[in-house]
Amino acid sequence: MLCMFASFFIIASAMAQSKEKAYYRKEIARLDKQEAMLNKQKLENKKALRKLLGSEVSQRSKDQFAADFGQTTDVQWEIAPRMDEGTFTKDGVVTTAYYNTDNKLIGTTCVKSFMDLPMKAQNEINDNYKSYTVGDVIMFDGMDNVSSYVTLYNQDFTNSDNYFVELRKDNKKLVMEVNMAGDVAFFTRLR
């Protein structure tokens, strides 16, 4: 009798845990979907704000650039849908700084070499893309204290540190994203 009661209790407990797990999984999925919708709306709002701000680079972005990098005379400014971009030479390296609509530095890019990639990424690219020629390698150095999206190669990504490696084969051109741990992922195809 005691064994039956214990078995019943164990089964009932397991069923309750199973239902609880299902509830939390469903709740996480709902929140993920809601977060994705909010992020999409936020991006659309930033595009609309950029349109309202006009076609001139924000003086506040320029002022913040001067505070971030000092007085640099060779800055070439461009306007992107959600950011201002200032390209300049820093220590002999061409660098681009990205400022969001709040005039905060999101991050910078500069050209690197294939040898600058983590060894794990070099090996994976060499093994899996033997027939491709490695082109430009761009490093994005994101600001940890600013959460924002950045657009490179007409694709959005979060402003975390990454390398972007162009691979060419015949008339195909791929861009691979490589994180600092050396994990390689497809980013986009260029025409």
PDB file of C-alpha atoms in Angstrom:
ATOM      1  CA  MET A   1       0.000   0.000   0.000  1.00  0.00           C
ATOM      2  CA  LEU A   2       2.793   2.371   0.902  1.00  0.00           C
ATOM      3  CA  CYS A   3       4.571   1.515  -2.366  1.00  0.00           C
ATOM      4  CA  MET A   4       1.428   2.339  -4.367  1.00  0.00           C
ATOM      5  CA  PHE A   5       1.052   5.661  -2.562  1.00  0.00           C
ATOM      6  CA  ALA A   6       4.725   6.493  -3.185  1.00  0.00           C
ATOM      7  CA  SER A   7       4.389   5.521  -6.865  1.00  0.00           C
ATOM      8  CA  PHE A   8       1.268   7.655  -7.226  1.00  0.00           C
ATOM      9  CA  PHE A   9       3.028  10.613  -5.557  1.00  0.00           C
ATOM     10  CA  ILE A  10       6.091  10.258  -7.829  1.00  0.00           C
ATOM     11  CA  ILE A  11       3.940  10.059 -10.973  1.00  0.00           C
ATOM     12  CA  ALA A  12       1.826  13.036  -9.923  1.00  0.00           C
ATOM     13  CA  SER A  13       4.952  15.027  -9.098  1.00  0.00           C
ATOM     14  CA  ALA A  14       6.541  14.174 -12.456  1.00  0.00           C
ATOM     15  CA  MET A  15       3.388  15.236 -14.315  1.00  0.00           C
ATOM     16  CA  ALA A  16       3.272  18.519 -12.421  1.00  0.00           C
ATOM     17  CA  GLN A  17       6.922  19.206 -13.251  1.00  0.00           C
ATOM     18  CA  SER A  18       6.287  18.366 -16.898  1.00  0.00           C
ATOM     19  CA  LYS A  19       3.385  20.833 -17.041  1.00  0.00           C
ATOM     20  CA  GLU A  20       5.460  23.460 -15.275  1.00  0.00           C
ATOM     21  CA  LYS A  21       8.343  22.989 -17.757  1.00  0.00           C
ATOM     22  CA  ALA A  22       5.925  23.287 -20.680  1.00  0.00           C
ATOM     23  CA  TYR A  23       4.462  26.466 -19.182  1.00  0.00           C
ATOM     24  CA  TYR A  24       7.891  28.089 -18.807  1.00  0.00           C
ATOM     25  CA  ARG A  25       8.978  27.046 -22.294  1.00  0.00           C
ATOM     26  CA  LYS A  26       5.803  28.519 -23.743  1.00  0.00           C
ATOM     27  CA  GLU A  27       6.263  31.708 -21.705  1.00  0.00           C
ATOM     28  CA  ILE A  28       9.885  32.088 -22.866  1.00  0.00           C
ATOM     29  CA  ALA A  29       8.820  31.608 -26.489  1.00  0.00           C
ATOM     30  CA  ARG A  30       6.080  34.231 -26.056  1.00  0.00           C
ATOM     31  CA  LEU A  31       8.540  36.708 -24.539  1.00  0.00           C
ATOM     32  CA  ASP A  32      11.106  36.026 -27.296  1.00  0.00           C
ATOM     33  CA  LYS A  33       8.452  36.753 -29.921  1.00  0.00           C
ATOM     34  CA  GLN A  34       7.395  39.909 -28.102  1.00  0.00           C
ATOM     35  CA  GLU A  35      11.030  41.031 -27.813  1.00  0.00           C
ATOM     36  CA  ALA A  36      11.570  40.457 -31.547  1.00  0.00           C
ATOM     37  CA  MET A  37       8.495  42.543 -32.373  1.00  0.00           C
ATOM     38  CA  LEU A  38       9.667  45.333 -30.056  1.00  0.00           C
ATOM     39  CA  ASN A  39      13.144  45.291 -31.601  1.00  0.00           C
ATOM     40  CA  LYS A  40      11.622  45.509 -35.085  1.00  0.00           C
ATOM     41  CA  GLN A  41       9.443  48.443 -34.004  1.00  0.00           C
ATOM     42  CA  LYS A  42      12.441  50.125 -32.396  1.00  0.00           C
ATOM     43  CA  LEU A  43      14.408  49.813 -35.654  1.00  0.00           C
ATOM     44  CA  GLU A  44      11.504  51.274 -37.644  1.00  0.00           C
ATOM     45  CA  ASN A  45      11.225  54.158 -35.183  1.00  0.00           C
ATOM     46  CA  LYS A  46      14.940  54.862 -35.463  1.00  0.00           C
ATOM     47  CA  LYS A  47      14.678  54.932 -39.260  1.00  0.00           C
ATOM     48  CA  ALA A  48      11.756  57.368 -39.012  1.00  0.00           C
ATOM     49  CA  LEU A  49      13.700  59.508 -36.553  1.00  0.00           C
ATOM     50  CA  ARG A  50      16.699  59.559 -38.906  1.00  0.00           C
ATOM     51  CA  LYS A  51      14.409  60.762 -41.688  1.00  0.00           C
ATOM     52  CA  LEU A  52      13.099  63.560 -39.472  1.00  0.00           C
ATOM     53  CA  LEU A  53      16.618  64.565 -38.468  1.00  0.00           C
ATOM     54  CA  GLY A  54      17.387  65.342 -42.082  1.00  0.00           C
ATOM     55  CA  SER A  55      20.172  64.628 -44.482  1.00  0.00           C
ATOM     56  CA  GLU A  56      22.950  66.309 -42.531  1.00  0.00           C
ATOM     57  CA  VAL A  57      25.288  64.560 -40.154  1.00  0.00           C
ATOM     58  CA  SER A  58      24.354  65.531 -36.620  1.00  0.00           C
ATOM     59  CA  GLN A  59      26.576  68.189 -35.083  1.00  0.00           C
ATOM     60  CA  ARG A  60      26.198  66.278 -31.821  1.00  0.00           C
ATOM     61  CA  SER A  61      27.728  63.196 -33.505  1.00  0.00           C
ATOM     62  CA  LYS A  62      30.617  65.343 -34.711  1.00  0.00           C
ATOM     63  CA  ASP A  63      31.087  66.806 -31.228  1.00  0.00           C
ATOM     64  CA  GLN A  64      30.999  63.345 -29.666  1.00  0.00           C
ATOM     65  CA  PHE A  65      33.498  62.123 -32.266  1.00  0.00           C
ATOM     66  CA  ALA A  66      35.879  64.924 -31.240  1.00  0.00           C
ATOM     67  CA  ALA A  67      35.462  63.897 -27.586  1.00  0.00           C
ATOM     68  CA  ASP A  68      36.070  60.220 -28.476  1.00  0.00           C
ATOM     69  CA  PHE A  69      38.982  60.607 -30.901  1.00  0.00           C
ATOM     70  CA  GLY A  70      40.322  64.129 -30.481  1.00  0.00           C
ATOM     71  CA  GLN A  71      40.633  66.690 -33.210  1.00  0.00           C
ATOM     72  CA  THR A  72      41.042  64.663 -36.386  1.00  0.00           C
ATOM     73  CA  THR A  73      41.154  66.667 -39.585  1.00  0.00           C
ATOM     74  CA  ASP A  74      40.622  63.936 -42.172  1.00  0.00           C
ATOM     75  CA  VAL A  75      37.125  62.761 -41.146  1.00  0.00           C
ATOM     76  CA  GLN A  76      34.752  61.930 -43.996  1.00  0.00           C
ATOM     77  CA  TRP A  77      31.143  61.814 -42.773  1.00  0.00           C
ATOM     78  CA  GLU A  78      28.280  59.763 -44.234  1.00  0.00           C
ATOM     79  CA  ILE A  79      24.694  59.277 -43.194  1.00  0.00           C
ATOM     80  CA  ALA A  80      23.231  55.785 -42.910  1.00  0.00           C
ATOM     81  CA  PRO A  81      19.594  54.915 -42.128  1.00  0.00           C
ATOM     82  CA  ARG A  82      20.137  54.706 -38.352  1.00  0.00           C
ATOM     83  CA  MET A  83      23.557  56.187 -37.789  1.00  0.00           C
ATOM     84  CA  ASP A  84      26.238  58.673 -38.686  1.00  0.00           C
ATOM     85  CA  GLU A  85      29.529  57.237 -39.934  1.00  0.00           C
ATOM     86  CA  GLY A  86      32.856  59.037 -39.669  1.00  0.00           C
ATOM     87  CA  THR A  87      35.808  57.529 -41.546  1.00  0.00           C
ATOM     88  CA  PHE A  88      39.281  58.710 -40.572  1.00  0.00           C
ATOM     89  CA  THR A  89      42.866  57.546 -40.193  1.00  0.00           C
ATOM     90  CA  LYS A  90      43.966  56.515 -36.711  1.00  0.00           C
ATOM     91  CA  ASP A  91      47.589  55.459 -36.153  1.00  0.00           C
ATOM     92  CA  GLY A  92      47.937  54.854 -39.900  1.00  0.00           C
ATOM     93  CA  VAL A  93      44.821  52.633 -40.029  1.00  0.00           C
ATOM     94  CA  VAL A  94      41.641  53.676 -41.843  1.00  0.00           C
ATOM     95  CA  THR A  95      38.872  53.442 -39.240  1.00  0.00           C
ATOM     96  CA  THR A  96      35.143  54.106 -39.360  1.00  0.00           C
ATOM     97  CA  ALA A  97      33.261  55.193 -36.233  1.00  0.00           C
ATOM     98  CA  TYR A  98      29.495  54.603 -36.017  1.00  0.00           C
ATOM     99  CA  TYR A  99      27.179  56.881 -34.003  1.00  0.00           C
ATOM    100  CA  ASN A 100      23.549  56.050 -33.292  1.00  0.00           C
ATOM    101  CA  THR A 101      20.638  58.508 -33.350  1.00  0.00           C
ATOM    102  CA  ASP A 102      21.393  59.289 -29.699  1.00  0.00           C
ATOM    103  CA  ASN A 103      24.869  60.408 -30.856  1.00  0.00           C
ATOM    104  CA  LYS A 104      26.591  57.631 -28.923  1.00  0.00           C
ATOM    105  CA  LEU A 105      29.542  55.725 -30.334  1.00  0.00           C
ATOM    106  CA  ILE A 106      28.308  52.242 -31.243  1.00  0.00           C
ATOM    107  CA  GLY A 107      31.659  50.921 -32.405  1.00  0.00           C
ATOM    108  CA  THR A 108      34.398  51.115 -35.008  1.00  0.00           C
ATOM    109  CA  THR A 109      35.561  49.081 -37.987  1.00  0.00           C
ATOM    110  CA  CYS A 110      38.996  48.675 -39.501  1.00  0.00           C
ATOM    111  CA  VAL A 111      40.635  46.372 -42.016  1.00  0.00           C
ATOM    112  CA  LYS A 112      42.496  43.361 -40.633  1.00  0.00           C
ATOM    113  CA  SER A 113      44.244  40.402 -42.186  1.00  0.00           C
ATOM    114  CA  PHE A 114      43.175  36.760 -42.314  1.00  0.00           C
ATOM    115  CA  MET A 115      45.975  35.996 -39.832  1.00  0.00           C
ATOM    116  CA  ASP A 116      44.282  38.266 -37.260  1.00  0.00           C
ATOM    117  CA  LEU A 117      41.327  35.866 -37.039  1.00  0.00           C
ATOM    118  CA  PRO A 118      41.273  33.336 -34.199  1.00  0.00           C
ATOM    119  CA  MET A 119      43.054  30.126 -35.271  1.00  0.00           C
ATOM    120  CA  LYS A 120      39.801  28.155 -34.928  1.00  0.00           C
ATOM    121  CA  ALA A 121      38.167  30.407 -37.555  1.00  0.00           C
ATOM    122  CA  GLN A 122      41.177  30.253 -39.884  1.00  0.00           C
ATOM    123  CA  ASN A 123      41.079  26.452 -39.772  1.00  0.00           C
ATOM    124  CA  GLU A 124      37.315  26.270 -40.359  1.00  0.00           C
ATOM    125  CA  ILE A 125      37.439  28.667 -43.306  1.00  0.00           C
ATOM    126  CA  ASN A 126      40.450  26.877 -44.803  1.00  0.00           C
ATOM    127  CA  ASP A 127      38.726  23.489 -44.389  1.00  0.00           C
ATOM    128  CA  ASN A 128      35.185  24.386 -45.467  1.00  0.00           C
ATOM    129  CA  TYR A 129      35.837  27.070 -48.099  1.00  0.00           C
ATOM    130  CA  LYS A 130      38.934  25.688 -49.866  1.00  0.00           C
ATOM    131  CA  SER A 131      37.710  26.737 -53.294  1.00  0.00           C
ATOM    132  CA  TYR A 132      37.082  30.339 -52.176  1.00  0.00           C
ATOM    133  CA  THR A 133      39.587  33.194 -52.145  1.00  0.00           C
ATOM    134  CA  VAL A 134      39.713  35.238 -48.948  1.00  0.00           C
ATOM    135  CA  GLY A 135      39.073  38.924 -49.597  1.00  0.00           C
ATOM    136  CA  ASP A 136      38.755  41.758 -47.101  1.00  0.00           C
ATOM    137  CA  VAL A 137      38.651  41.043 -43.390  1.00  0.00           C
ATOM    138  CA  ILE A 138      36.870  43.742 -41.384  1.00  0.00           C
ATOM    139  CA  MET A 139      36.879  43.877 -37.595  1.00  0.00           C
ATOM    140  CA  PHE A 140      33.980  45.505 -35.795  1.00  0.00           C
ATOM    141  CA  ASP A 141      34.873  46.639 -32.273  1.00  0.00           C
ATOM    142  CA  GLY A 142      31.584  47.309 -30.482  1.00  0.00           C
ATOM    143  CA  MET A 143      31.065  49.478 -27.446  1.00  0.00           C
ATOM    144  CA  ASP A 144      30.016  47.315 -24.503  1.00  0.00           C
ATOM    145  CA  ASN A 145      28.022  50.068 -22.807  1.00  0.00           C
ATOM    146  CA  VAL A 146      25.798  50.855 -25.823  1.00  0.00           C
ATOM    147  CA  SER A 147      23.228  48.372 -27.104  1.00  0.00           C
ATOM    148  CA  SER A 148      22.364  49.044 -30.705  1.00  0.00           C
ATOM    149  CA  TYR A 149      22.146  47.559 -34.170  1.00  0.00           C
ATOM    150  CA  VAL A 150      24.756  48.264 -36.807  1.00  0.00           C
ATOM    151  CA  THR A 151      24.433  47.814 -40.557  1.00  0.00           C
ATOM    152  CA  LEU A 152      27.314  46.328 -42.521  1.00  0.00           C
ATOM    153  CA  TYR A 153      26.929  44.825 -45.982  1.00  0.00           C
ATOM    154  CA  ASN A 154      23.276  45.996 -45.844  1.00  0.00           C
ATOM    155  CA  GLN A 155      22.626  43.566 -42.964  1.00  0.00           C
ATOM    156  CA  ASP A 156      21.849  44.397 -39.349  1.00  0.00           C
ATOM    157  CA  PHE A 157      23.684  42.840 -36.430  1.00  0.00           C
ATOM    158  CA  THR A 158      24.081  43.675 -32.774  1.00  0.00           C
ATOM    159  CA  ASN A 159      27.111  45.723 -31.891  1.00  0.00           C
ATOM    160  CA  SER A 160      29.186  42.884 -30.474  1.00  0.00           C
ATOM    161  CA  ASP A 161      32.821  42.404 -31.465  1.00  0.00           C
ATOM    162  CA  ASN A 162      33.077  40.407 -34.707  1.00  0.00           C
ATOM    163  CA  TYR A 163      35.165  39.913 -37.785  1.00  0.00           C
ATOM    164  CA  PHE A 164      33.582  39.880 -41.230  1.00  0.00           C
ATOM    165  CA  VAL A 165      35.410  37.848 -43.853  1.00  0.00           C
ATOM    166  CA  GLU A 166      34.686  38.207 -47.566  1.00  0.00           C
ATOM    167  CA  LEU A 167      35.046  35.002 -49.577  1.00  0.00           C
ATOM    168  CA  ARG A 168      35.035  34.938 -53.384  1.00  0.00           C
ATOM    169  CA  LYS A 169      34.539  32.129 -55.869  1.00  0.00           C
ATOM    170  CA  ASP A 170      33.836  32.843 -59.520  1.00  0.00           C
ATOM    171  CA  ASN A 171      31.087  35.471 -59.404  1.00  0.00           C
ATOM    172  CA  LYS A 172      29.926  34.487 -55.885  1.00  0.00           C
ATOM    173  CA  LYS A 173      30.835  36.619 -52.913  1.00  0.00           C
ATOM    174  CA  LEU A 174      29.965  35.523 -49.369  1.00  0.00           C
ATOM    175  CA  VAL A 175      30.508  37.305 -46.106  1.00  0.00           C
ATOM    176  CA  MET A 176      31.129  35.188 -43.030  1.00  0.00           C
ATOM    177  CA  GLU A 177      30.786  36.476 -39.468  1.00  0.00           C
ATOM    178  CA  VAL A 178      33.437  35.343 -36.999  1.00  0.00           C
ATOM    179  CA  ASN A 179      33.090  35.981 -33.275  1.00  0.00           C
ATOM    180  CA  MET A 180      36.042  36.462 -30.941  1.00  0.00           C
ATOM    181  CA  ALA A 181      35.937  32.763 -29.937  1.00  0.00           C
ATOM    182  CA  GLY A 182      36.496  31.812 -33.585  1.00  0.00           C
ATOM    183  CA  ASP A 183      33.001  30.549 -34.382  1.00  0.00           C
ATOM    184  CA  VAL A 184      32.171  31.067 -38.075  1.00  0.00           C
ATOM    185  CA  ALA A 185      28.650  31.728 -39.376  1.00  0.00           C
ATOM    186  CA  PHE A 186      27.197  32.792 -42.712  1.00  0.00           C
ATOM    187  CA  PHE A 187      26.361  36.520 -42.648  1.00  0.00           C
ATOM    188  CA  THR A 188      25.246  37.467 -46.159  1.00  0.00           C
ATOM    189  CA  ARG A 189      25.761  36.946 -49.883  1.00  0.00           C
ATOM    190  CA  LEU A 190      26.887  39.904 -52.000  1.00  0.00           C
ATOM    191  CA  ARG A 191      25.947  40.328 -55.630  1.00  0.00           C
TER     192      ARG A 191
END
